[in-house]
mmCIF file of C-alpha atoms in Angstrom:
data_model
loop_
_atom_site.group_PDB
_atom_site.id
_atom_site.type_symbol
_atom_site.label_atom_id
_atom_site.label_comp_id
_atom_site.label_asym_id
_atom_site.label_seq_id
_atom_site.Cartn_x
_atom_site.Cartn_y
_atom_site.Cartn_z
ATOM 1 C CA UNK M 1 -35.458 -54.565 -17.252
ATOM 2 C CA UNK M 2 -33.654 -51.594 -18.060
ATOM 3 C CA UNK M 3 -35.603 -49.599 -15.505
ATOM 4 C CA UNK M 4 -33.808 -52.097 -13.067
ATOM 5 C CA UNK M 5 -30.641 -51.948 -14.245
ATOM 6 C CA UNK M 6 -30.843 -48.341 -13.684
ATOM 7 C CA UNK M 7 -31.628 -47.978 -10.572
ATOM 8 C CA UNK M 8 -29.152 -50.555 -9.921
ATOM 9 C CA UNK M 9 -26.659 -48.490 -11.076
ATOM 10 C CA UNK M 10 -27.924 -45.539 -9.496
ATOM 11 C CA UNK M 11 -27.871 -47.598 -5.596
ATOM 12 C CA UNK M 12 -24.122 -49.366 -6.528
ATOM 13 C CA UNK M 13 -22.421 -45.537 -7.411
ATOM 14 C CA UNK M 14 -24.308 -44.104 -4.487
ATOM 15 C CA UNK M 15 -22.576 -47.150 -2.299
ATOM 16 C CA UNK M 16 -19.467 -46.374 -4.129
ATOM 17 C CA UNK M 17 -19.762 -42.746 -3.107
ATOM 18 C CA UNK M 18 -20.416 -43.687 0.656
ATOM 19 C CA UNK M 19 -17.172 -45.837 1.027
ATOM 20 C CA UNK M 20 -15.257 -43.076 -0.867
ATOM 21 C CA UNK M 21 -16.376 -40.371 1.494
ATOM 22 C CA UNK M 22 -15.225 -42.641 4.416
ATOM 23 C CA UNK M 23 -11.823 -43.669 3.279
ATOM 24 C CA UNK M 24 -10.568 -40.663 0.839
ATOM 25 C CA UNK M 25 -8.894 -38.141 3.394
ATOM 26 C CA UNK M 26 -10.292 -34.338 2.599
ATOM 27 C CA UNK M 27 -8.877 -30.952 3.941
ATOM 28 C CA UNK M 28 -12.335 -31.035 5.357
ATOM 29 C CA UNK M 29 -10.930 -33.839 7.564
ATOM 30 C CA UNK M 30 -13.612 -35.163 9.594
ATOM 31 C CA UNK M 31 -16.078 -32.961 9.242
ATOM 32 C CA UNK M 32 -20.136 -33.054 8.289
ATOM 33 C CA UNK M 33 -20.583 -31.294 5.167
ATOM 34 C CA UNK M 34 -23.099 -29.331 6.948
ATOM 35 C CA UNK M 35 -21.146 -27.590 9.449
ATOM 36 C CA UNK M 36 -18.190 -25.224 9.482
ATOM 37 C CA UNK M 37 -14.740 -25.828 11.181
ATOM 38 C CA UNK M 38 -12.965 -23.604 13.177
ATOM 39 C CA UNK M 39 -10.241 -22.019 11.107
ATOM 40 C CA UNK M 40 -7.107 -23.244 11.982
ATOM 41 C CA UNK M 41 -4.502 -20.079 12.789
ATOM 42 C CA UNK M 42 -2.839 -17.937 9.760
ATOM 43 C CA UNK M 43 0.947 -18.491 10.211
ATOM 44 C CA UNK M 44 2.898 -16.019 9.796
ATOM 45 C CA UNK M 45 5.822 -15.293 6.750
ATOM 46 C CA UNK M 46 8.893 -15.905 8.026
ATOM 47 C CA UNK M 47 10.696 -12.248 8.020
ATOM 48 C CA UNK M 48 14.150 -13.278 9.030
ATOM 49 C CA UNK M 49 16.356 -12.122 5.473
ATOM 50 C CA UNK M 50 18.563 -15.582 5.808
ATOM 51 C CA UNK M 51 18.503 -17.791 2.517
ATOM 52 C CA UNK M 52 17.468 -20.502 2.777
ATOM 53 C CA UNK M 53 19.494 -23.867 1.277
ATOM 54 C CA UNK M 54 17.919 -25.033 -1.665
ATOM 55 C CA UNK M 55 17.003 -29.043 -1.866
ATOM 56 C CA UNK M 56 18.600 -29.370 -5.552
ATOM 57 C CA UNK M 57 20.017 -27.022 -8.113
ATOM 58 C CA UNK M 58 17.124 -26.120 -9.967
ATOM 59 C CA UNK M 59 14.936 -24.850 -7.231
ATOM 60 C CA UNK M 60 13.876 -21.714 -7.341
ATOM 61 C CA UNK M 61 14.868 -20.441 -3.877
ATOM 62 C CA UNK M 62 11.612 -19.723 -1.616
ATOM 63 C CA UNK M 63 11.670 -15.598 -0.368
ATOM 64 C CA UNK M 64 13.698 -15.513 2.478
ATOM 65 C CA UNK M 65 11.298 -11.863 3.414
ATOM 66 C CA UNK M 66 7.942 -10.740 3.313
ATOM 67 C CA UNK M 67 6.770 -9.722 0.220
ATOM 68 C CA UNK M 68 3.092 -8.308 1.716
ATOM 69 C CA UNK M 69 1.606 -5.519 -1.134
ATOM 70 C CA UNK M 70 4.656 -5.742 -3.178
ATOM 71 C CA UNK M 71 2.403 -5.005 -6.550
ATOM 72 C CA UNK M 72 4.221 -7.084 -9.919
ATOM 73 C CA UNK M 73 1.333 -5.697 -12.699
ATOM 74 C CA UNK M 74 1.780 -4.167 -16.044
ATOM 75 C CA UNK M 75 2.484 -0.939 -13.865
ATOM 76 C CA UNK M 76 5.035 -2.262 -11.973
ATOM 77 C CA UNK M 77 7.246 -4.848 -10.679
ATOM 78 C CA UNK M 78 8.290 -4.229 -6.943
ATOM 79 C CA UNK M 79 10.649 -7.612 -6.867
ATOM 80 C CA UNK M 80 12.527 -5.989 -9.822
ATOM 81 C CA UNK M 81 13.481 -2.675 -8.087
ATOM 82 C CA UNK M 82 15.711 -4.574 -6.073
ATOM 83 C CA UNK M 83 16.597 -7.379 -7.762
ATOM 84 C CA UNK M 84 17.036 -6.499 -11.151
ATOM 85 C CA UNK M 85 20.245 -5.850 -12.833
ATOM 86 C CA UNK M 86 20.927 -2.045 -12.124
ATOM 87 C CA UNK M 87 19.939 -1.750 -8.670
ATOM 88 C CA UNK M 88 21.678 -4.781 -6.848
ATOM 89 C CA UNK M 89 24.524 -2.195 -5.982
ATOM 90 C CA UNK M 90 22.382 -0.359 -3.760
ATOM 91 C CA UNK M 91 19.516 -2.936 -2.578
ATOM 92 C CA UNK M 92 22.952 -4.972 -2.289
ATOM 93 C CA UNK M 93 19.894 -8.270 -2.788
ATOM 94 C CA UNK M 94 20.694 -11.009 -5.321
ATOM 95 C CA UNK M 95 20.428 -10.227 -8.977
ATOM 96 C CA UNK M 96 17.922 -12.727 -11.030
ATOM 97 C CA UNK M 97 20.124 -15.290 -12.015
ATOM 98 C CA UNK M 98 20.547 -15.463 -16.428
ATOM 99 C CA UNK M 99 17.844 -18.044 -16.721
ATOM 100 C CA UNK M 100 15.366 -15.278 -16.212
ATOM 101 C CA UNK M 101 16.515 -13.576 -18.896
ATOM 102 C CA UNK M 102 16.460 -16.513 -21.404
ATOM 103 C CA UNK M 103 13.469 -17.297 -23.686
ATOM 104 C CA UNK M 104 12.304 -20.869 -24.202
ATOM 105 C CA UNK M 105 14.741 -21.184 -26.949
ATOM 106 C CA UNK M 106 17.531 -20.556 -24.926
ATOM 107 C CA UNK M 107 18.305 -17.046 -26.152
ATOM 108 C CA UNK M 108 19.226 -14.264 -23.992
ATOM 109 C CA UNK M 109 17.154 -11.504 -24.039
ATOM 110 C CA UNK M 110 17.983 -7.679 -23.060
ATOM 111 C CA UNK M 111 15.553 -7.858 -20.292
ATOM 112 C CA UNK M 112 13.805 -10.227 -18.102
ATOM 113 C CA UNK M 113 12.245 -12.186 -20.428
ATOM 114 C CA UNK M 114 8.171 -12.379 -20.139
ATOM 115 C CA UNK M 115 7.991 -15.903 -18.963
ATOM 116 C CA UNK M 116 9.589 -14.660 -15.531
ATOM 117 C CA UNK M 117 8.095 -11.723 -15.364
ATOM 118 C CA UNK M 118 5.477 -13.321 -12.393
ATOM 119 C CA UNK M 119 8.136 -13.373 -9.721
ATOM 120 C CA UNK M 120 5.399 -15.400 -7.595
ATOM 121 C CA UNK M 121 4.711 -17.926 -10.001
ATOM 122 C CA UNK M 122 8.132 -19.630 -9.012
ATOM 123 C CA UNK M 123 9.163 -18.018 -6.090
ATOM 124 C CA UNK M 124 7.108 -17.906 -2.685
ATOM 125 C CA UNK M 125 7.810 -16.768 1.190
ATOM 126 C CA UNK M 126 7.562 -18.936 3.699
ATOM 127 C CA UNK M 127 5.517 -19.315 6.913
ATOM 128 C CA UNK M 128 6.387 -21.181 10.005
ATOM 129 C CA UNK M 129 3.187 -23.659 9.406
ATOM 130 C CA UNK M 130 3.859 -27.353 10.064
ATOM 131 C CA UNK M 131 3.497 -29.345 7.061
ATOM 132 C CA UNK M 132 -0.430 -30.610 6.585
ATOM 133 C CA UNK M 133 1.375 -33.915 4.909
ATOM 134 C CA UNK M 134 4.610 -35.961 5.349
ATOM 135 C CA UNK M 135 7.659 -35.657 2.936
ATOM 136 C CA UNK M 136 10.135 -38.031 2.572
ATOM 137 C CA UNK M 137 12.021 -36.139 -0.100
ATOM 138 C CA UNK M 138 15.747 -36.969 0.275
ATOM 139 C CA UNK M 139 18.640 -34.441 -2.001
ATOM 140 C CA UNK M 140 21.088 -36.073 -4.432
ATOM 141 C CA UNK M 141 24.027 -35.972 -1.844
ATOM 142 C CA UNK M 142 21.880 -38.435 0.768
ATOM 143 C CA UNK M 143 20.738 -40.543 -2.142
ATOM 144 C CA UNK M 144 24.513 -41.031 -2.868
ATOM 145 C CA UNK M 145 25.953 -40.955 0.401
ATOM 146 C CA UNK M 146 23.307 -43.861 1.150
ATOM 147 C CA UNK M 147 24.786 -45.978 -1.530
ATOM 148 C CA UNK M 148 28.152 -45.954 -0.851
ATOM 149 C CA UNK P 1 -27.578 55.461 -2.798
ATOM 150 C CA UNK P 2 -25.162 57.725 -1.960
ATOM 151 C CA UNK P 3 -26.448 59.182 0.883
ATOM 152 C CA UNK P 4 -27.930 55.831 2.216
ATOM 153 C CA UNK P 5 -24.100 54.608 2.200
ATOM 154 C CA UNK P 6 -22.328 57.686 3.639
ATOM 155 C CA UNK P 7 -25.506 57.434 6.480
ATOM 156 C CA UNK P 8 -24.741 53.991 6.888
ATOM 157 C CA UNK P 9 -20.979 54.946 7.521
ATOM 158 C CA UNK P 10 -22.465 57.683 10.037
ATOM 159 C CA UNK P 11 -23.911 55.242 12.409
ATOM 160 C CA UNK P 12 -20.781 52.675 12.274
ATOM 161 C CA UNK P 13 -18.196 55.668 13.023
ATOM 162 C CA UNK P 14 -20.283 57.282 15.973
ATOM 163 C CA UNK P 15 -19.638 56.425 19.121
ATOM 164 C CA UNK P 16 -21.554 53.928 20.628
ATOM 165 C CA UNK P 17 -24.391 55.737 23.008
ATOM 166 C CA UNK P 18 -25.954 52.537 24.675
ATOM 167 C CA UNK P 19 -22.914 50.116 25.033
ATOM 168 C CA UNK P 20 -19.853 50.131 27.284
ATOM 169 C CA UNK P 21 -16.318 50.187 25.822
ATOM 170 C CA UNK P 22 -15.714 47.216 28.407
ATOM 171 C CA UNK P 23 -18.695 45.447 26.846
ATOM 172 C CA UNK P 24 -17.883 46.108 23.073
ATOM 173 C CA UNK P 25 -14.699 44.921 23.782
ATOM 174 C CA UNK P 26 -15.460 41.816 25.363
ATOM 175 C CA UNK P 27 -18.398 41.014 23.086
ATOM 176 C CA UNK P 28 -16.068 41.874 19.752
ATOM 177 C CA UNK P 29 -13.226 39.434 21.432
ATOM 178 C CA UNK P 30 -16.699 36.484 22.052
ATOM 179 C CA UNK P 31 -17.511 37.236 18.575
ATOM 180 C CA UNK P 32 -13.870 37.031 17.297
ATOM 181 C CA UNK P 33 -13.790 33.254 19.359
ATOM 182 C CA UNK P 34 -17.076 32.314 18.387
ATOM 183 C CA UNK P 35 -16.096 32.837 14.127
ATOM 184 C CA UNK P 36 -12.746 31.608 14.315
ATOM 185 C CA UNK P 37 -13.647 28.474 16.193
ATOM 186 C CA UNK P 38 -16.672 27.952 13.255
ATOM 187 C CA UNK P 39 -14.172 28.629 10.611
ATOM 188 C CA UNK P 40 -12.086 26.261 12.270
ATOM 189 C CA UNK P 41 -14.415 23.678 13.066
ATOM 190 C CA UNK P 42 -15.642 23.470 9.529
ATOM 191 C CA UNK P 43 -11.896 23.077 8.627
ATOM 192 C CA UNK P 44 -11.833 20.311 11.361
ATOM 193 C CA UNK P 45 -14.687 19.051 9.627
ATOM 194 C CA UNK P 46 -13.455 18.711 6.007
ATOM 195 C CA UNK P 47 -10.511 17.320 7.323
ATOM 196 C CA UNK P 48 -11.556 13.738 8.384
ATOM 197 C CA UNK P 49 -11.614 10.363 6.439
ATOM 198 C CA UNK P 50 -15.459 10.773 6.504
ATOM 199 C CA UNK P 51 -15.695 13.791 4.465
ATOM 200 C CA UNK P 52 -12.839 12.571 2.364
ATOM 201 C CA UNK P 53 -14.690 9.537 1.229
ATOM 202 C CA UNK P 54 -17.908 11.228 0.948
ATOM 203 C CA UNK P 55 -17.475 11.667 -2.784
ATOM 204 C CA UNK P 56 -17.793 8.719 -4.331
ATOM 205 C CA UNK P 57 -14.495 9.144 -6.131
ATOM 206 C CA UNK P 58 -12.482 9.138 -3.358
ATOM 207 C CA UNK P 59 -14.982 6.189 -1.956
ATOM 208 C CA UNK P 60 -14.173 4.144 -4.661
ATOM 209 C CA UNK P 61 -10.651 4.646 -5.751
ATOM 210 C CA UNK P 62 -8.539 5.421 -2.916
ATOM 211 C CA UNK P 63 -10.141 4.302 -0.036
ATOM 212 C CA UNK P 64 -10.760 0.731 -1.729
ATOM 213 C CA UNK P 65 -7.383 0.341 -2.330
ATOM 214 C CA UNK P 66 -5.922 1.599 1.226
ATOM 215 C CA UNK P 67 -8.387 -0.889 2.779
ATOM 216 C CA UNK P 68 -5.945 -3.963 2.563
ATOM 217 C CA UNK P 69 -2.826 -2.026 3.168
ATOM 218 C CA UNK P 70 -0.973 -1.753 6.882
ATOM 219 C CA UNK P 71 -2.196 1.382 7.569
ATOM 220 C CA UNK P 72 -5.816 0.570 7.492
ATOM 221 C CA UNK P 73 -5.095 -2.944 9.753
ATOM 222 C CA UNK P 74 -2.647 -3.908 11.427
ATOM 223 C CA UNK P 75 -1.671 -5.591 14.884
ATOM 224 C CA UNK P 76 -1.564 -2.530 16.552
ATOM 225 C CA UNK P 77 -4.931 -0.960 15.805
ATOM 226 C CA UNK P 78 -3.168 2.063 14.925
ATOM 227 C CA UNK P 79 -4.876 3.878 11.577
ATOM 228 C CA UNK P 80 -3.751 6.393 9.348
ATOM 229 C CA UNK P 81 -6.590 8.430 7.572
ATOM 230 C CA UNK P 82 -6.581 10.181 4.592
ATOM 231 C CA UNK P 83 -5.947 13.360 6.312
ATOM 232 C CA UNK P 84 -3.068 12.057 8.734
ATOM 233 C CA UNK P 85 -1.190 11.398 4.605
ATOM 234 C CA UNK P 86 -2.381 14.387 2.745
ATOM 235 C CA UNK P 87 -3.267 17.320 4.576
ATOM 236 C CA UNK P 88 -0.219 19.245 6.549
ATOM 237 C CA UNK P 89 -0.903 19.883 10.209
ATOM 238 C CA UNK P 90 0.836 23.366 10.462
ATOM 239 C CA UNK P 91 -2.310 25.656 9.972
ATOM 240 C CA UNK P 92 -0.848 28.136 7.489
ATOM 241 C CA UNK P 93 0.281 24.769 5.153
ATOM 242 C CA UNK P 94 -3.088 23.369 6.011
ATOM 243 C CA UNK P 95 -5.007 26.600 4.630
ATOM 244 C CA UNK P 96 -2.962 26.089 1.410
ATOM 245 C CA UNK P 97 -3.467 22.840 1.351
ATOM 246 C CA UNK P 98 -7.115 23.431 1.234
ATOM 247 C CA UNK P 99 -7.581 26.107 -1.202
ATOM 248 C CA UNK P 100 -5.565 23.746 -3.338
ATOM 249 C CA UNK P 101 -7.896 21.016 -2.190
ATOM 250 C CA UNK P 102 -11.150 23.569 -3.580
ATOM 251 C CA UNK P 103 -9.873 22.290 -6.844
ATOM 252 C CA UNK P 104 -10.327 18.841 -6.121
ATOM 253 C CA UNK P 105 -13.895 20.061 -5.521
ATOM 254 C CA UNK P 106 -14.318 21.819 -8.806
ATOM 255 C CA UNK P 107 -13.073 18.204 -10.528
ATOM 256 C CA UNK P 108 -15.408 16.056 -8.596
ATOM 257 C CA UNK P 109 -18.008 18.238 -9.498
ATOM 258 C CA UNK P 110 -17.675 18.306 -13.065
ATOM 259 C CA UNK P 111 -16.588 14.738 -13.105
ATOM 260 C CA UNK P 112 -12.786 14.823 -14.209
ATOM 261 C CA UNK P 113 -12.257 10.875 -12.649
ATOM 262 C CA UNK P 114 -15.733 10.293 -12.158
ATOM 263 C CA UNK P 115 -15.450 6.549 -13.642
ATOM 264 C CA UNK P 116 -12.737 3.848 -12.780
ATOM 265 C CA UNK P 117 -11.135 4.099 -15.767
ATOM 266 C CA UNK P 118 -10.757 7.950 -16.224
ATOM 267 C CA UNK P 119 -9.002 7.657 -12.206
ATOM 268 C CA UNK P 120 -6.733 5.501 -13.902
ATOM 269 C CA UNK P 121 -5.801 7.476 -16.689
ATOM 270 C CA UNK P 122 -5.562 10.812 -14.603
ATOM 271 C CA UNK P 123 -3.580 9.147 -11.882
ATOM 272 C CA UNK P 124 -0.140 9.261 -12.576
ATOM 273 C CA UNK P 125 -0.612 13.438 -12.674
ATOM 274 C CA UNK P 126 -2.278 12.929 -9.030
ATOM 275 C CA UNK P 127 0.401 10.159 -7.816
ATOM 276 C CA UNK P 128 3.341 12.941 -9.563
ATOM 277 C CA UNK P 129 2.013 15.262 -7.457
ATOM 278 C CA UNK P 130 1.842 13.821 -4.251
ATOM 279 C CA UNK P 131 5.547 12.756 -4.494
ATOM 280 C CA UNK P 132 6.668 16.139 -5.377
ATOM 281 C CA UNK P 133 4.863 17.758 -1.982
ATOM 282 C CA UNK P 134 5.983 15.029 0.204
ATOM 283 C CA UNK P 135 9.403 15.058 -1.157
ATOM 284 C CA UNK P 136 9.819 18.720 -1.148
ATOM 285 C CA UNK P 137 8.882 18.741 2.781
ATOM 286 C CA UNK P 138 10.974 15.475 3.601
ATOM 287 C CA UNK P 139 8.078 13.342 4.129
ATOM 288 C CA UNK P 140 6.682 15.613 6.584
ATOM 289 C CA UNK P 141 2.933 13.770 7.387
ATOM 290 C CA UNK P 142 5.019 10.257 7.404
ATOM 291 C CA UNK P 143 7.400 11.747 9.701
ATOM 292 C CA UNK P 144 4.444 12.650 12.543
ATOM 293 C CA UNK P 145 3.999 9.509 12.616
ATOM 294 C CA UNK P 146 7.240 7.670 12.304
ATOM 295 C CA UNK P 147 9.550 9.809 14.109
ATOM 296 C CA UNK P 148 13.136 8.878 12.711
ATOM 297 C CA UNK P 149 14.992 9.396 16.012
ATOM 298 C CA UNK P 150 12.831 6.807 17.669
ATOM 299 C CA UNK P 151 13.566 4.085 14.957
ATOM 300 C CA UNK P 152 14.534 1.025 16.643
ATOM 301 C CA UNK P 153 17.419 -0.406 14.104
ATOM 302 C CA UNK P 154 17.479 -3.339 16.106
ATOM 303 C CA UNK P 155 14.016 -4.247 15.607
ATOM 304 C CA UNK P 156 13.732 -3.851 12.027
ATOM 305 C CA UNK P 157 14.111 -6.467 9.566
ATOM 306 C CA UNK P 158 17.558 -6.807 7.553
ATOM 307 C CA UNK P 159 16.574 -4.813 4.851
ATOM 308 C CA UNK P 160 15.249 -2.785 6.452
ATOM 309 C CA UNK P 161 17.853 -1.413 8.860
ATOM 310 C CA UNK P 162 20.312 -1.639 5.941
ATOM 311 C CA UNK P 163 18.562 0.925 3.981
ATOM 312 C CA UNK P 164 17.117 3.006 6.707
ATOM 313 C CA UNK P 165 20.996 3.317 8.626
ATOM 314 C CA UNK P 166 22.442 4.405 5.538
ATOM 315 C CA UNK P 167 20.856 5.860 2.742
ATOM 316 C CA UNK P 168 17.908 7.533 5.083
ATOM 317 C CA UNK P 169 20.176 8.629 7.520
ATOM 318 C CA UNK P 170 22.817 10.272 5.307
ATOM 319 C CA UNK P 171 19.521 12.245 4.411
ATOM 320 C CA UNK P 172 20.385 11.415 0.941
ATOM 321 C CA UNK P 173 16.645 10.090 0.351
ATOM 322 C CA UNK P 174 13.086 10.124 2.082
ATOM 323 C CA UNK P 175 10.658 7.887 2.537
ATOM 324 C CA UNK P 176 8.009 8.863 -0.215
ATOM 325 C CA UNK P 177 11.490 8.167 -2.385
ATOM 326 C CA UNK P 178 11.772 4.217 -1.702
ATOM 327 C CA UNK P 179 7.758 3.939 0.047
ATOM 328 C CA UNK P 180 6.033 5.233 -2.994
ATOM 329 C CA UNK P 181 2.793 3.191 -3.491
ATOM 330 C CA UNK P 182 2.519 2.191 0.432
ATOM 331 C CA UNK P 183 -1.357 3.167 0.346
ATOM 332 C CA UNK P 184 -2.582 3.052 -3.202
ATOM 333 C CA UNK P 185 -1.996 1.381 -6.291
ATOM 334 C CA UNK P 186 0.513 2.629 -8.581
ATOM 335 C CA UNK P 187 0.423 4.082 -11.995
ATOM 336 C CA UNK P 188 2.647 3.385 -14.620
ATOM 337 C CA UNK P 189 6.244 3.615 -13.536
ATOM 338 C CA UNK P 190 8.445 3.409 -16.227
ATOM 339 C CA UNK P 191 10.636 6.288 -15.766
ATOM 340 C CA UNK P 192 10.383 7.059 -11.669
ATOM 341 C CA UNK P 193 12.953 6.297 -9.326
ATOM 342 C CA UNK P 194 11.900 3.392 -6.784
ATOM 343 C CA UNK P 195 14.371 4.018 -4.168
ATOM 344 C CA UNK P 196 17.377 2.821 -6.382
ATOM 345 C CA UNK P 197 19.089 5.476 -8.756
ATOM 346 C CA UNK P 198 18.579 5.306 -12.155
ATOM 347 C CA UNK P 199 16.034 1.923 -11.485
ATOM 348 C CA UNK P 200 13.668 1.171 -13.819
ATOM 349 C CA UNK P 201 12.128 -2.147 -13.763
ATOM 350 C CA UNK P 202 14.156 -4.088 -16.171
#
């Protein structure tokens, strides 16, 4: 009896995982675990120093330039030698904006506080790839031009 | 002793009984080619990524670290070795550069940054030390590469041309002063100028 209803269950999950292989889209797309697809072509970063508009206030704004072995470590941060406070005069690039130099509290610190210290974390370049999924993501000023 | 030396002097200041003048000189002036070109060849020799990376420390420090840079790969295939950055072409700066380089030698041999970590620790004196030579002969060994007069402004990204039409151009800086850790990792920094006065990474 039990011996059954194990092996039952054993034969119904490996059903289960048949039908999920065939209808759950992977990255691998349609191909045999066994074998390798071609790699499709790196893009590459988008170079061209124009900001770019951002899709609602709060976004951090994606790197309008490549940012290829800039090094941000406990040695150094390359981001910050041109867009930190004291250098924007001669970099003449955008200064962090004051929420990087507020703590979770809402205090502001003396320097860029350690929670946006990892430029990257928030911040990334762009490449000219087509999007590997649809968006349908509309801004607040469509939404309420829509309604109207 | 004595009078083996003066004897020996005897034979060197006669003149020569079997050989021609013609033939002396000509053989002196083969000779002459024949050690300078060794001399020089084993300078050619020292002087090439291979021997560079030879010692393991060099092996596993810098030339790790240069691997995923531009100037090891890039679209154009063209490659910059450790020599073409470090070692001055002009042969009297080269000689110097070498003695210097004997040094290196001695440290390797008794094992000064022998381990990861002690590289690390000694690497901000190595790093100063670079930027002082390259800034005190205008980034010379950049330079014969990247000529300055044949920089395309129009070509070069935004930032680029802003910095390298002005600032670069006035003469007021050079590249080791805003390139500085193009090829390697860098040490500490607190303190050194990244191409911005008085920038520090606050």
């Amino acid at each position: 009896m039990k011996i059954g209803l194990v092996l039952l269950l054993m034969l119904s999950s490996g059903l289960m995982a048949q039908t999920s292989m065939d209808s759950i889209a992977t990255l691998r797309g349609d191909m045999p675990i066994a074998e390798q697809a071609a790699a499709p072509r790196m893009e590459q970063v988008e170079n061209f120093d124009v900001k770019r508009q951002r899709s609602y206030p709060m976004q951090p704004p994606t790197v309008p330039h490549k940012i290829d072995g800039y090094q941000v470590d406990l040695n150094q941060n390359r981001c910050l030698t041109c867009h930190s406070r004291r250098v924007t005069e001669v970099s003449q690039a955008p200064m962090v904006s004051v929420t990087h130099y507020m703590d979770r509290e809402g205090n502001f610190l003396a320097e860029v506080s350690p929670r946006r210290y990892f430029c990257n974390q928030c911040h990334v370049p762009l490449t000219a790839a087509r999007p590997q999924v649809g968006n349908d993501f509309q801004d607040m000023d469509t939404l309420l031009n829509s309604t109207q | 002793m004595r009078t083996a030396v003066s004897s020996a002097w005897h034979t060197l200041n006669r003149p020569s009984r079997y050989f021609s003048i013609g033939f002396l000189t000509i053989g002196g002036f083969i000779a002459g080619v024949v050690f300078w070109g060794g001399f020089n060849t084993a300078l050619e020799a020292t002087n090439t990524e291979a021997f560079c990376i030879s010692c393991h420390e060099m092996q596993a420090n810098p030339y790790q670290e240069l691997k995923p840079t531009i100037h090891y790969t890039n679209r154009s295939g063209v490659r910059a070795t450790c020599p073409d950055c470090h070692v001055p072409h002009e042969w009297t700066n080269k000689i110097a550069r070498k003695m210097e380089a004997s040094k290196e030698v001695w440290g390797a041999v008794f094992g000064t940054i022998n381990t990861r970590e002690k590289y690390l620790a000694k690497r901000k004196t190595l790093a100063q030390r670079e930027w002082t030579r390259l800034k005190a002969n205008d980034s010379l060994e950049c330079r014969n590469c990247h000529d300055f007069e044949y920089m395309d402004f129009t070509r070069q990204s935004k930032r680029a041309e802003q910095s390298h039409s002005t600032i670069l151009a006035s003469g007021e800086m050079t590249c080791i002063d805003c390139h500085k850790g193009i090829a390697h990792e860098l040490p500490d920094m607190r303190g050194i100028d990244l191409g911005a006065p008085n920038s520090d990474t606050r």
